[in-house]
mmCIF file of N, CA and C in Angstrom:
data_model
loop_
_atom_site.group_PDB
_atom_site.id
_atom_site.type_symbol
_atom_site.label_atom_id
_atom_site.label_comp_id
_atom_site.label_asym_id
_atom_site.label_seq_id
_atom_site.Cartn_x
_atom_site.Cartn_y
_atom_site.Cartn_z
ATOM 1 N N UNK T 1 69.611 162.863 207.358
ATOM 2 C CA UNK T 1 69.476 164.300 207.191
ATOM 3 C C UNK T 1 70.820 164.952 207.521
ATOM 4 N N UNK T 2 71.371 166.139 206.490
ATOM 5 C CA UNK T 2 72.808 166.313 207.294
ATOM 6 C C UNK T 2 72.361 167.832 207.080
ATOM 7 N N UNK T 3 73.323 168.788 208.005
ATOM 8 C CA UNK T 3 73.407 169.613 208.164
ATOM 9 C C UNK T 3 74.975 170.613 208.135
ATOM 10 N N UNK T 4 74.801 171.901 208.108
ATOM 11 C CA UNK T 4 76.001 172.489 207.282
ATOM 12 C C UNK T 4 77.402 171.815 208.512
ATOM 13 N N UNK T 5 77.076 171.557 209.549
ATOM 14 C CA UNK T 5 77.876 171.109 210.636
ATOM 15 C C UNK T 5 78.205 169.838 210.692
ATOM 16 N N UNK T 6 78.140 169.035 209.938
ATOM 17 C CA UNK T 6 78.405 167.545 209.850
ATOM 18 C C UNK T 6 79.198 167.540 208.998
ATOM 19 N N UNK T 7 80.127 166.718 209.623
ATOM 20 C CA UNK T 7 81.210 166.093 208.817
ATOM 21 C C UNK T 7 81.407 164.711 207.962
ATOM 22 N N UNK T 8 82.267 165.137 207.186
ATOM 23 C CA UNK T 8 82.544 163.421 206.191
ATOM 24 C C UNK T 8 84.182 163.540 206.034
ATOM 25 N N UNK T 9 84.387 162.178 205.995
ATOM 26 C CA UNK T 9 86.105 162.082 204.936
ATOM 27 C C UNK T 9 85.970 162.195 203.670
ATOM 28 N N UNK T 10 87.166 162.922 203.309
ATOM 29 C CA UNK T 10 87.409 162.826 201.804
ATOM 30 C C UNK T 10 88.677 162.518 202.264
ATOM 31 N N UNK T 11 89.042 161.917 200.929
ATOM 32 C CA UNK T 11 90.611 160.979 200.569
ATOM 33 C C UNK T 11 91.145 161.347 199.490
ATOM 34 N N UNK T 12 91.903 161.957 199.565
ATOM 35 C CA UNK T 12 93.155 161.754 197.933
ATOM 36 C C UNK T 12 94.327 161.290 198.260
ATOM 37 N N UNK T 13 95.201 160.907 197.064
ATOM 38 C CA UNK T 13 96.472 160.438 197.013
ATOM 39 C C UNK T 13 97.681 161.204 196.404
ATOM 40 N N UNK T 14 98.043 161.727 197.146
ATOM 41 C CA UNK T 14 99.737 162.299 197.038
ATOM 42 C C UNK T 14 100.579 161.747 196.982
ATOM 43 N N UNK T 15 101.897 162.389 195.916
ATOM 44 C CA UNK T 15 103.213 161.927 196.247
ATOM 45 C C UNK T 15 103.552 161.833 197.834
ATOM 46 N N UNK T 16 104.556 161.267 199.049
ATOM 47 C CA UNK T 16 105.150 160.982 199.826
ATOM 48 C C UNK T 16 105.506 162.706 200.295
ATOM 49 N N UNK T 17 106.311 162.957 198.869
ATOM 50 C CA UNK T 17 106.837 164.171 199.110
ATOM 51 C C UNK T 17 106.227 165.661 199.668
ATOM 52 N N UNK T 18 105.276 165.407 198.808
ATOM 53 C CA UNK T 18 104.004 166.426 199.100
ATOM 54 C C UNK T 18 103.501 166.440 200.287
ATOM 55 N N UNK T 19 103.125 165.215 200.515
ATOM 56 C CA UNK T 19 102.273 165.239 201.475
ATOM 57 C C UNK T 19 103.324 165.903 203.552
ATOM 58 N N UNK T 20 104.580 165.484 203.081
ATOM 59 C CA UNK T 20 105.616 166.215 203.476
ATOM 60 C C UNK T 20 105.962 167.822 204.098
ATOM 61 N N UNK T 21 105.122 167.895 202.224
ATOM 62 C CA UNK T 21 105.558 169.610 202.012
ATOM 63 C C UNK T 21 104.348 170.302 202.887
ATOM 64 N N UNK T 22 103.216 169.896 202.442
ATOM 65 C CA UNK T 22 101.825 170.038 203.515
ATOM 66 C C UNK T 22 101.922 170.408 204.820
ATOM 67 N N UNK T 23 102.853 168.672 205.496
ATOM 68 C CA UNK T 23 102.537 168.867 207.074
ATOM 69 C C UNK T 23 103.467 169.882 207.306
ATOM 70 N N UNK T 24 104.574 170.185 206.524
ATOM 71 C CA UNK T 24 105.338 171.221 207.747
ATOM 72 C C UNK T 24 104.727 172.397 207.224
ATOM 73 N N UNK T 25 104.473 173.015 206.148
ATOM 74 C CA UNK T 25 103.599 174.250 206.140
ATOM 75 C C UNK T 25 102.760 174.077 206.910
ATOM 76 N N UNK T 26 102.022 173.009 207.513
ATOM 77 C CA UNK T 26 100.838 173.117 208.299
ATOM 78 C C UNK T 26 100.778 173.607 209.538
ATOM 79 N N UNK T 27 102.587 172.686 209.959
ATOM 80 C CA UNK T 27 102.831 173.134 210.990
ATOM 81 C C UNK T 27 102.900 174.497 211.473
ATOM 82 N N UNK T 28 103.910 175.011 210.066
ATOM 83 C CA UNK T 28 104.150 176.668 210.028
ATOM 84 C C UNK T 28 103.141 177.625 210.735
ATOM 85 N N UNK T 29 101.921 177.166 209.673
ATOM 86 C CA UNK T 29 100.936 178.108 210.503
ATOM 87 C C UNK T 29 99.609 177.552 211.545
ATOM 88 N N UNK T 30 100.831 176.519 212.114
ATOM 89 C CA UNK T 30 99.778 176.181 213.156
ATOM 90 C C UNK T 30 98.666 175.525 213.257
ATOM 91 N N UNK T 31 98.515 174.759 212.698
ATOM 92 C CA UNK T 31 97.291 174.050 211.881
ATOM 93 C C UNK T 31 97.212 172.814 211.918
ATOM 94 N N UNK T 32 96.023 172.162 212.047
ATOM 95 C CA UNK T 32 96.162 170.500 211.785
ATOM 96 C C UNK T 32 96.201 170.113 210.484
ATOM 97 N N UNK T 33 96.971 169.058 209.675
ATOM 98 C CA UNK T 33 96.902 168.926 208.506
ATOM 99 C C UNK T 33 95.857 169.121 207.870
ATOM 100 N N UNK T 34 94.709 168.669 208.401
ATOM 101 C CA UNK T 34 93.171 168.497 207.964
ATOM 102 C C UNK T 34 92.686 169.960 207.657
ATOM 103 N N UNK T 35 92.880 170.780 208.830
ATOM 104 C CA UNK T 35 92.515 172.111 208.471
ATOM 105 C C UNK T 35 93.667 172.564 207.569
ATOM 106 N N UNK T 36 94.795 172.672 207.485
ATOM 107 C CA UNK T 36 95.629 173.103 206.270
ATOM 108 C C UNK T 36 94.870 172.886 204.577
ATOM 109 N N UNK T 37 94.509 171.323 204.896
ATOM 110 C CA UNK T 37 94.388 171.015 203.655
ATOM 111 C C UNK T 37 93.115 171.647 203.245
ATOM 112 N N UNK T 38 92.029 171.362 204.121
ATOM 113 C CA UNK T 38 90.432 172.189 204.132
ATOM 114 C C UNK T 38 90.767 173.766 203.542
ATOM 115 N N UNK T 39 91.117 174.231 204.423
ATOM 116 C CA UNK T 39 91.799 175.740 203.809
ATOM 117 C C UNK T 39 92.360 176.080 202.455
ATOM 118 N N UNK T 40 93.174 175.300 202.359
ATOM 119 C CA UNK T 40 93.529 175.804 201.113
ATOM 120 C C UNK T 40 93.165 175.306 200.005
ATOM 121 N N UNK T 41 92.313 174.419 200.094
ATOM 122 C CA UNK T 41 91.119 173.877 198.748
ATOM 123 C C UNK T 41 90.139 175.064 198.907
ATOM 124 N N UNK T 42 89.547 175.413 199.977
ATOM 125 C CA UNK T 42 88.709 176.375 199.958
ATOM 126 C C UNK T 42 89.317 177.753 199.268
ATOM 127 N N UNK T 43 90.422 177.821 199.727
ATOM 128 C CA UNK T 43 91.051 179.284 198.898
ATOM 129 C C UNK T 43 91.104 179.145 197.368
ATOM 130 N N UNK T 44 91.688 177.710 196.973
ATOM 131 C CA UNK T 44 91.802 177.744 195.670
ATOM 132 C C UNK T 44 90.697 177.817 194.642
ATOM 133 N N UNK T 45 89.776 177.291 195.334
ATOM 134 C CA UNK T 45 88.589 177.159 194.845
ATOM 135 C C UNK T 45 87.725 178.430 193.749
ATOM 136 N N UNK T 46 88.507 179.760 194.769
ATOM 137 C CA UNK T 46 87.685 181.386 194.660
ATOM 138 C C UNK T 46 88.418 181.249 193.032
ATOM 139 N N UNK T 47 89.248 180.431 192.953
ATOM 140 C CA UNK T 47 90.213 181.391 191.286
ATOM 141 C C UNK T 47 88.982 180.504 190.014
ATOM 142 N N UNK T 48 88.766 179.417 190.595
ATOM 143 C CA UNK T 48 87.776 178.827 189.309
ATOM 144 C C UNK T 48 86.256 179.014 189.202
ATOM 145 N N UNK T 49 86.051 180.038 187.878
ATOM 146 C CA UNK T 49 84.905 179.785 187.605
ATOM 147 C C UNK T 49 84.052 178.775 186.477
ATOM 148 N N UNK T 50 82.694 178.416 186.505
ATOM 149 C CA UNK T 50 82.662 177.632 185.820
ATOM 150 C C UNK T 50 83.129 178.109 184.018
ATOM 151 N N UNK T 51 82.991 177.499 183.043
ATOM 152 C CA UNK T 51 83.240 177.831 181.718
ATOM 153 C C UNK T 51 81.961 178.095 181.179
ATOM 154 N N UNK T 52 81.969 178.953 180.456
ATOM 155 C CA UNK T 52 80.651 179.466 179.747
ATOM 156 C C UNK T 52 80.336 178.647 178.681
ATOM 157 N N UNK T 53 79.077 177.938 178.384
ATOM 158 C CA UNK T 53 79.190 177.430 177.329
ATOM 159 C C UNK T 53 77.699 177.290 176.667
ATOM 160 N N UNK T 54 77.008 176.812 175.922
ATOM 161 C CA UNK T 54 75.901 176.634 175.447
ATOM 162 C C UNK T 54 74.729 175.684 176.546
ATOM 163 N N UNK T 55 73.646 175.782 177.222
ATOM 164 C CA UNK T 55 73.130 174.953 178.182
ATOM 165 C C UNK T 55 71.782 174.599 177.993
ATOM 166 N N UNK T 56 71.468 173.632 178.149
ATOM 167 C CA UNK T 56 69.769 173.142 178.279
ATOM 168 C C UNK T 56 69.296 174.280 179.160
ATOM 169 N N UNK T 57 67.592 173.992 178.884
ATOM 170 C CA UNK T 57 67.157 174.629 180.250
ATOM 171 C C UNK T 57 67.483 173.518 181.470
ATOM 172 N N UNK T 58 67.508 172.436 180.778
ATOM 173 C CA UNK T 58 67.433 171.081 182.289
ATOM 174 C C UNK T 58 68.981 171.580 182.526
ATOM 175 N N UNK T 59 70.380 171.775 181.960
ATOM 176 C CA UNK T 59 71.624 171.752 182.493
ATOM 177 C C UNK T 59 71.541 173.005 183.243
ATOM 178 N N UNK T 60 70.462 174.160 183.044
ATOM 179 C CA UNK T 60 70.660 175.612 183.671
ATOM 180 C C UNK T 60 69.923 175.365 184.977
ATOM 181 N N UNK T 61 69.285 174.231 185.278
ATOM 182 C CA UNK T 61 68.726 174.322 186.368
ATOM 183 C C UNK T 61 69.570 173.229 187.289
ATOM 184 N N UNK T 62 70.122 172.613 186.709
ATOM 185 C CA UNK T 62 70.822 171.417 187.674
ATOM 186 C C UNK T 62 72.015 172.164 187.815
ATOM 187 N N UNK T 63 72.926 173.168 187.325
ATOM 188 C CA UNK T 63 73.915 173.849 187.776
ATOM 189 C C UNK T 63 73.582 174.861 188.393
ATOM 190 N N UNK T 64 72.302 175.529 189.090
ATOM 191 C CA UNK T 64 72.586 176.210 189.979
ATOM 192 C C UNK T 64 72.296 175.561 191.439
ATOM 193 N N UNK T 65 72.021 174.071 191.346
ATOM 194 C CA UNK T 65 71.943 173.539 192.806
ATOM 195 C C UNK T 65 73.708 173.385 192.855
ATOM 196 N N UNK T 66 74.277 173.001 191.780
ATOM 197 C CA UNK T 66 76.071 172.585 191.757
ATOM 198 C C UNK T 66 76.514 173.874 192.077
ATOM 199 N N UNK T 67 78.120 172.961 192.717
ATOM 200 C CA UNK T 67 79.371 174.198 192.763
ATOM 201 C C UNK T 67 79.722 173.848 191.616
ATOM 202 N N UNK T 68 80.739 175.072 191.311
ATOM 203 C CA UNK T 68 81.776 174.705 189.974
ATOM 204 C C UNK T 68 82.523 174.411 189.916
ATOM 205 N N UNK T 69 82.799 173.029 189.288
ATOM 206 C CA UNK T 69 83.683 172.156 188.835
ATOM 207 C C UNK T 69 85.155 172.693 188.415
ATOM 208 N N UNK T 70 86.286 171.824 189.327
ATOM 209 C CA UNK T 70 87.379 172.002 188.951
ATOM 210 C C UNK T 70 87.921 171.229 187.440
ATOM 211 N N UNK T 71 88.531 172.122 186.449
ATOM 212 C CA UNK T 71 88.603 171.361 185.317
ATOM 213 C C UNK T 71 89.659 169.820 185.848
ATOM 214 N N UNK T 72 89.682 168.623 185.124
ATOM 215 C CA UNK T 72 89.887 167.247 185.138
ATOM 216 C C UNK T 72 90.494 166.969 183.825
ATOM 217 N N UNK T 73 91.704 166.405 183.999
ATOM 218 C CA UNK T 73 92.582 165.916 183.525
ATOM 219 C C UNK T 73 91.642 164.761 182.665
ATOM 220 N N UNK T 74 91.016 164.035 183.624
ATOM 221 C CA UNK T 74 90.057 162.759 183.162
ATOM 222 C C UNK T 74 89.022 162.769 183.943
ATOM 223 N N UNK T 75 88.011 163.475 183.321
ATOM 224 C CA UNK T 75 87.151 164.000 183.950
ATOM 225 C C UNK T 75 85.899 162.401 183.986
ATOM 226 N N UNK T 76 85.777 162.689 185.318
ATOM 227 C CA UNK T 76 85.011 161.512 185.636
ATOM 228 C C UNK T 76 85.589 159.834 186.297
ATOM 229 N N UNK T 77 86.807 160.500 186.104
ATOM 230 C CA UNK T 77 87.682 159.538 186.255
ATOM 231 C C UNK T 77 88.842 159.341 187.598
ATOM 232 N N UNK T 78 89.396 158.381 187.987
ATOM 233 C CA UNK T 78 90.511 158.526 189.316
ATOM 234 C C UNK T 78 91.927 158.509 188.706
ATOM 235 N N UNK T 79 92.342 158.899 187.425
ATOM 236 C CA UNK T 79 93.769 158.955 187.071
ATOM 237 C C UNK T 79 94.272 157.906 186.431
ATOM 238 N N UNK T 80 93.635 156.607 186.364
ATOM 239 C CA UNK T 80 93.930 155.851 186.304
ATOM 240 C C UNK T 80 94.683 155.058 185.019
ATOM 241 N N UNK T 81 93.761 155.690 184.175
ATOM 242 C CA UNK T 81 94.137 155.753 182.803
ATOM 243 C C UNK T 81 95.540 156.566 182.792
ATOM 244 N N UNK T 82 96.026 157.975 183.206
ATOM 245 C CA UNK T 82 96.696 158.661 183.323
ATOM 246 C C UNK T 82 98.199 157.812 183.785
ATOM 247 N N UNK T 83 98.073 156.674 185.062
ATOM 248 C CA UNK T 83 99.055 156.220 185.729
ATOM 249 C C UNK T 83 99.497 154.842 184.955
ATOM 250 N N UNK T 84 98.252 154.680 183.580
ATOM 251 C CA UNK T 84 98.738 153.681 182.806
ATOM 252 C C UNK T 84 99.208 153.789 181.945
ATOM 253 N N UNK T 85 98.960 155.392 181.244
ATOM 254 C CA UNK T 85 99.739 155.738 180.275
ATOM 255 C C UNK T 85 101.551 156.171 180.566
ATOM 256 N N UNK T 86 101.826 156.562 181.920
ATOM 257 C CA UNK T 86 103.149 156.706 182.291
ATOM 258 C C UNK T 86 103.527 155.619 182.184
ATOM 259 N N UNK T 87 103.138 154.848 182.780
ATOM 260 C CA UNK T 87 103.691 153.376 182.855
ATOM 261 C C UNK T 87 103.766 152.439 181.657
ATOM 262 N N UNK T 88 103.227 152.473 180.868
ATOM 263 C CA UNK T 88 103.506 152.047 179.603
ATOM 264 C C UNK T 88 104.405 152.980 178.458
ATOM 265 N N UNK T 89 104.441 153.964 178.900
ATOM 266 C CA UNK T 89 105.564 154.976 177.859
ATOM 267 C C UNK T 89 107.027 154.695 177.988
ATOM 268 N N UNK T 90 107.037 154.074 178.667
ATOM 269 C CA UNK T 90 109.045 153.490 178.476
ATOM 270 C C UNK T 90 108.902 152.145 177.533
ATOM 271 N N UNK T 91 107.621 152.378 176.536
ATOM 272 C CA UNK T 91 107.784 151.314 175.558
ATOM 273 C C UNK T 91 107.500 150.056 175.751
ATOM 274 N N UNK T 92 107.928 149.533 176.875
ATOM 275 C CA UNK T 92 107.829 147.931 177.035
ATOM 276 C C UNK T 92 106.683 147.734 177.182
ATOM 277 N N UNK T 93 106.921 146.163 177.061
ATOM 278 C CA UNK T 93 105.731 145.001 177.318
ATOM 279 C C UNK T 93 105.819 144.865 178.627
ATOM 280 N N UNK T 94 104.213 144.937 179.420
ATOM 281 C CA UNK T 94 103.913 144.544 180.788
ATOM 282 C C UNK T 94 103.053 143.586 181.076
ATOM 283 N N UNK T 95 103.314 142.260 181.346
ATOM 284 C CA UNK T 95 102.351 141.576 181.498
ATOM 285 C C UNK T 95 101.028 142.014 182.062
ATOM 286 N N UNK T 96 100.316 141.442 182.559
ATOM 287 C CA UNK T 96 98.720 141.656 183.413
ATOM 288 C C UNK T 96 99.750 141.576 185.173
ATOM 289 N N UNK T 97 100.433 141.142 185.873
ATOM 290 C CA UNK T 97 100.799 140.764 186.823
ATOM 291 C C UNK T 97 101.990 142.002 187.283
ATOM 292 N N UNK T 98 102.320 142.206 185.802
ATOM 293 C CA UNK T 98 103.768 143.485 186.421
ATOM 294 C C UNK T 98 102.889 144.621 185.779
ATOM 295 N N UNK T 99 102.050 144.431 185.331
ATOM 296 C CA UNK T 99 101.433 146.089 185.755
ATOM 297 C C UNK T 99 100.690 146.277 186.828
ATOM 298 N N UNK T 100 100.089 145.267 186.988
ATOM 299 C CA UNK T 100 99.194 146.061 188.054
ATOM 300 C C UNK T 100 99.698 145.967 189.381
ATOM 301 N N UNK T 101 101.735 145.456 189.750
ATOM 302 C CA UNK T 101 102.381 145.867 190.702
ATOM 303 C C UNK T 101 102.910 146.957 190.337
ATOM 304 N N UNK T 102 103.186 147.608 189.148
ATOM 305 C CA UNK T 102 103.192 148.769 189.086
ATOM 306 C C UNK T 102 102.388 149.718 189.778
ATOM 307 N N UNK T 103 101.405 149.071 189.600
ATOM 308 C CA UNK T 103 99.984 150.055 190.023
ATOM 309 C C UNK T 103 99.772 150.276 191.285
ATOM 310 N N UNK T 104 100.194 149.557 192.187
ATOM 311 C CA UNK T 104 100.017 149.003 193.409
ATOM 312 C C UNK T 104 101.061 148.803 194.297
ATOM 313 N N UNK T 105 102.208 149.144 193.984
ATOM 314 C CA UNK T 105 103.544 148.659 194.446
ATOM 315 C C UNK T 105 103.354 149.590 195.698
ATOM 316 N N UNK T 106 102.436 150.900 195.990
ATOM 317 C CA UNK T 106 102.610 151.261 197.331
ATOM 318 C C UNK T 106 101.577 151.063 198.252
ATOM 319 N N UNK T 107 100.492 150.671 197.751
ATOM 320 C CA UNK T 107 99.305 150.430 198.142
ATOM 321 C C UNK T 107 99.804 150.200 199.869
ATOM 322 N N UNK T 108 100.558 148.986 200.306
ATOM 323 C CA UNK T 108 101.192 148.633 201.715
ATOM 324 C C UNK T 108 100.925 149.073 202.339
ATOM 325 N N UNK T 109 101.746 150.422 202.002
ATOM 326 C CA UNK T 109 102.307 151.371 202.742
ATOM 327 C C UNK T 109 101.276 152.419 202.746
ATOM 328 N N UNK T 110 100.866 152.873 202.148
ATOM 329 C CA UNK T 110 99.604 153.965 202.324
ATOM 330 C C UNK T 110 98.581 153.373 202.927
ATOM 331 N N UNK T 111 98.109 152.072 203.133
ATOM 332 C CA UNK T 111 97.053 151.280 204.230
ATOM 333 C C UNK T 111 97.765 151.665 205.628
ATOM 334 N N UNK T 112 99.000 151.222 205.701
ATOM 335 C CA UNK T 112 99.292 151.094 207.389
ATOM 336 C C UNK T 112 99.534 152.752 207.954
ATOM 337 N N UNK T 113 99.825 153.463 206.779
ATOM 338 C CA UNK T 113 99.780 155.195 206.888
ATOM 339 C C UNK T 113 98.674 155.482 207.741
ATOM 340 N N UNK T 114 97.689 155.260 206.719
ATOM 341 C CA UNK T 114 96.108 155.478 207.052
ATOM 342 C C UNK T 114 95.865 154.592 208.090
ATOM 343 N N UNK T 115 95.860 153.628 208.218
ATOM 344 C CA UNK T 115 95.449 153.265 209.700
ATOM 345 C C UNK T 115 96.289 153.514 210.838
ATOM 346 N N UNK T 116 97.699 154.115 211.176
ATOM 347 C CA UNK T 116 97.681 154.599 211.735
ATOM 348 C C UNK T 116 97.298 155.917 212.260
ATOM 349 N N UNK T 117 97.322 156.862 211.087
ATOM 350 C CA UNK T 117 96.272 157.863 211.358
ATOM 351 C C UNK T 117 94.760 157.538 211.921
ATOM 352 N N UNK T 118 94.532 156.838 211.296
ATOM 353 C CA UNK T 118 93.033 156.647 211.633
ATOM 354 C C UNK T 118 92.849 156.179 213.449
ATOM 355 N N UNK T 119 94.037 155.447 213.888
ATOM 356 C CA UNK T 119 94.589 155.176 214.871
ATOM 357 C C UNK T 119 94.220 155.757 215.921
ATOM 358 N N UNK T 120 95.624 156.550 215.779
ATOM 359 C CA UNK T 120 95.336 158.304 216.214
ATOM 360 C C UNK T 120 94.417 158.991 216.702
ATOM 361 N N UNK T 121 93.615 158.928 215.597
ATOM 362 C CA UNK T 121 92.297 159.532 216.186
ATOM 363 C C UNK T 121 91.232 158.953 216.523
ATOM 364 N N UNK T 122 91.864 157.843 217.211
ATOM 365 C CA UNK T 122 90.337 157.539 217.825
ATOM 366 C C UNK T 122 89.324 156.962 216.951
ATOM 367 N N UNK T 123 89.616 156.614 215.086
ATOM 368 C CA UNK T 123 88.877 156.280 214.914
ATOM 369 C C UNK T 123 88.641 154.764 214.172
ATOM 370 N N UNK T 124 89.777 154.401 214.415
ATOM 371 C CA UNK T 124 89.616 152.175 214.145
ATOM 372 C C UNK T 124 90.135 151.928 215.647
ATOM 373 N N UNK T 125 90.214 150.833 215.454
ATOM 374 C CA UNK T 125 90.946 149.861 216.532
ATOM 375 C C UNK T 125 91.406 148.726 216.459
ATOM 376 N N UNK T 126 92.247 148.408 216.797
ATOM 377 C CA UNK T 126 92.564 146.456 216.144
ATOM 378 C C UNK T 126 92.720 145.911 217.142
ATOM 379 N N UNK T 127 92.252 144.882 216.835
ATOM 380 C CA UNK T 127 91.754 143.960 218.180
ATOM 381 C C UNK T 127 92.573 142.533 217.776
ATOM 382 N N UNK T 128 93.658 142.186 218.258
ATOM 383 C CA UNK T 128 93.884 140.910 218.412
ATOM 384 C C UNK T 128 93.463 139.566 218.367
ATOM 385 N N UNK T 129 92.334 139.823 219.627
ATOM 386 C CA UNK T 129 91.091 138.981 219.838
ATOM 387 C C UNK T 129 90.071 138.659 218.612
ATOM 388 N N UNK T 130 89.956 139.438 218.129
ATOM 389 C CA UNK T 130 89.038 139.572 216.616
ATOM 390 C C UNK T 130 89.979 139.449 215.486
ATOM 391 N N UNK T 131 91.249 139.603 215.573
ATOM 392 C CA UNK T 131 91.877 139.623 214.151
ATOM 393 C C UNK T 131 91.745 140.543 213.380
ATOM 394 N N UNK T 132 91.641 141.484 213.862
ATOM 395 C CA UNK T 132 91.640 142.795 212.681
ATOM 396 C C UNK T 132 90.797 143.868 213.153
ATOM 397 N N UNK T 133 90.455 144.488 212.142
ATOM 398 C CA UNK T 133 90.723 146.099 212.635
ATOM 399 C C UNK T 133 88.903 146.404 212.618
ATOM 400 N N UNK T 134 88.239 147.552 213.264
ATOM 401 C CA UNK T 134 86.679 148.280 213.363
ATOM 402 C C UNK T 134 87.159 149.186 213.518
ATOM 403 N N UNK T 135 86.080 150.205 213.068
ATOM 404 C CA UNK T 135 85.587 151.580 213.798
ATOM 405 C C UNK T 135 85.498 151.388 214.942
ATOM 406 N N UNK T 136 85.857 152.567 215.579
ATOM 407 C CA UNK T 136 85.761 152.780 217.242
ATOM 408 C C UNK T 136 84.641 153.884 216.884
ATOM 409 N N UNK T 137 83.592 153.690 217.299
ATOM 410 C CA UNK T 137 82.695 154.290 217.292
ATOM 411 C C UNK T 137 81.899 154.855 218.598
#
């Protein structure tokens, strides 16, 4: 059962740079990244409304339990297609093995990011003894 006071993670993936540009605005106004970022999805949110378009009675009733949808590049989708079409537009041939280090070439580094954040707060732990990492719960 959840309630308006319970929390969850959400995750996206940023450029390095960005995510940069974020923390020190965050800092600016004082803020934890988390609330920076919370905030200003919530602000952006007020500029989109949904698109008007022709509807079932079943789509008129399942969109007023929904919020409205931010329009999507690839809707339904994680980009993915998107990060394969860059990557294949300089023409060449990519094997199965050098694309998908393309794909992945930072993956590393955004794990040990995140777990040290996650760190941080109190919420993994790595245990030596065990070989790897839990929730600290």
């Amino acid at each position: 059962m959840s309630s308006d006071s319970e929390r969850t993670t959400v995750r996206t993936y940023i450029p390095a740079y960005q995510k940069e540009q974020w923390q020190a605005h965050a800092e600016e106004l004082d803020m934890s990244q988390s609330e920076f970022v919370r905030t200003m999805v919530q602000a952006g949110r007020s500029g989109f409304e949904p698109v008007a378009s022709e509807t079932t009675e079943s789509d008129a009733a399942e969109s007023e339990s929904e919020e409205p949808r931010s329009p999507d590049a690839t809707p339904g989708g994680d980009g993915l297609e998107d990060r394969v079409r860059e990557i294949l537009a300089d023409g060449d041939y990519y094997e199965w093995d050098d694309l998908l280090a393309e794909l992945t070439d930072d993956i590393e580094e955004r794990l040990e990011e995140t777990l040290q954040e996650l760190q941080s707060n109190n919420e993994v732990q790595y245990s030596g003894r065990h070989g790897g990492y839990v929730r600290d719960e």
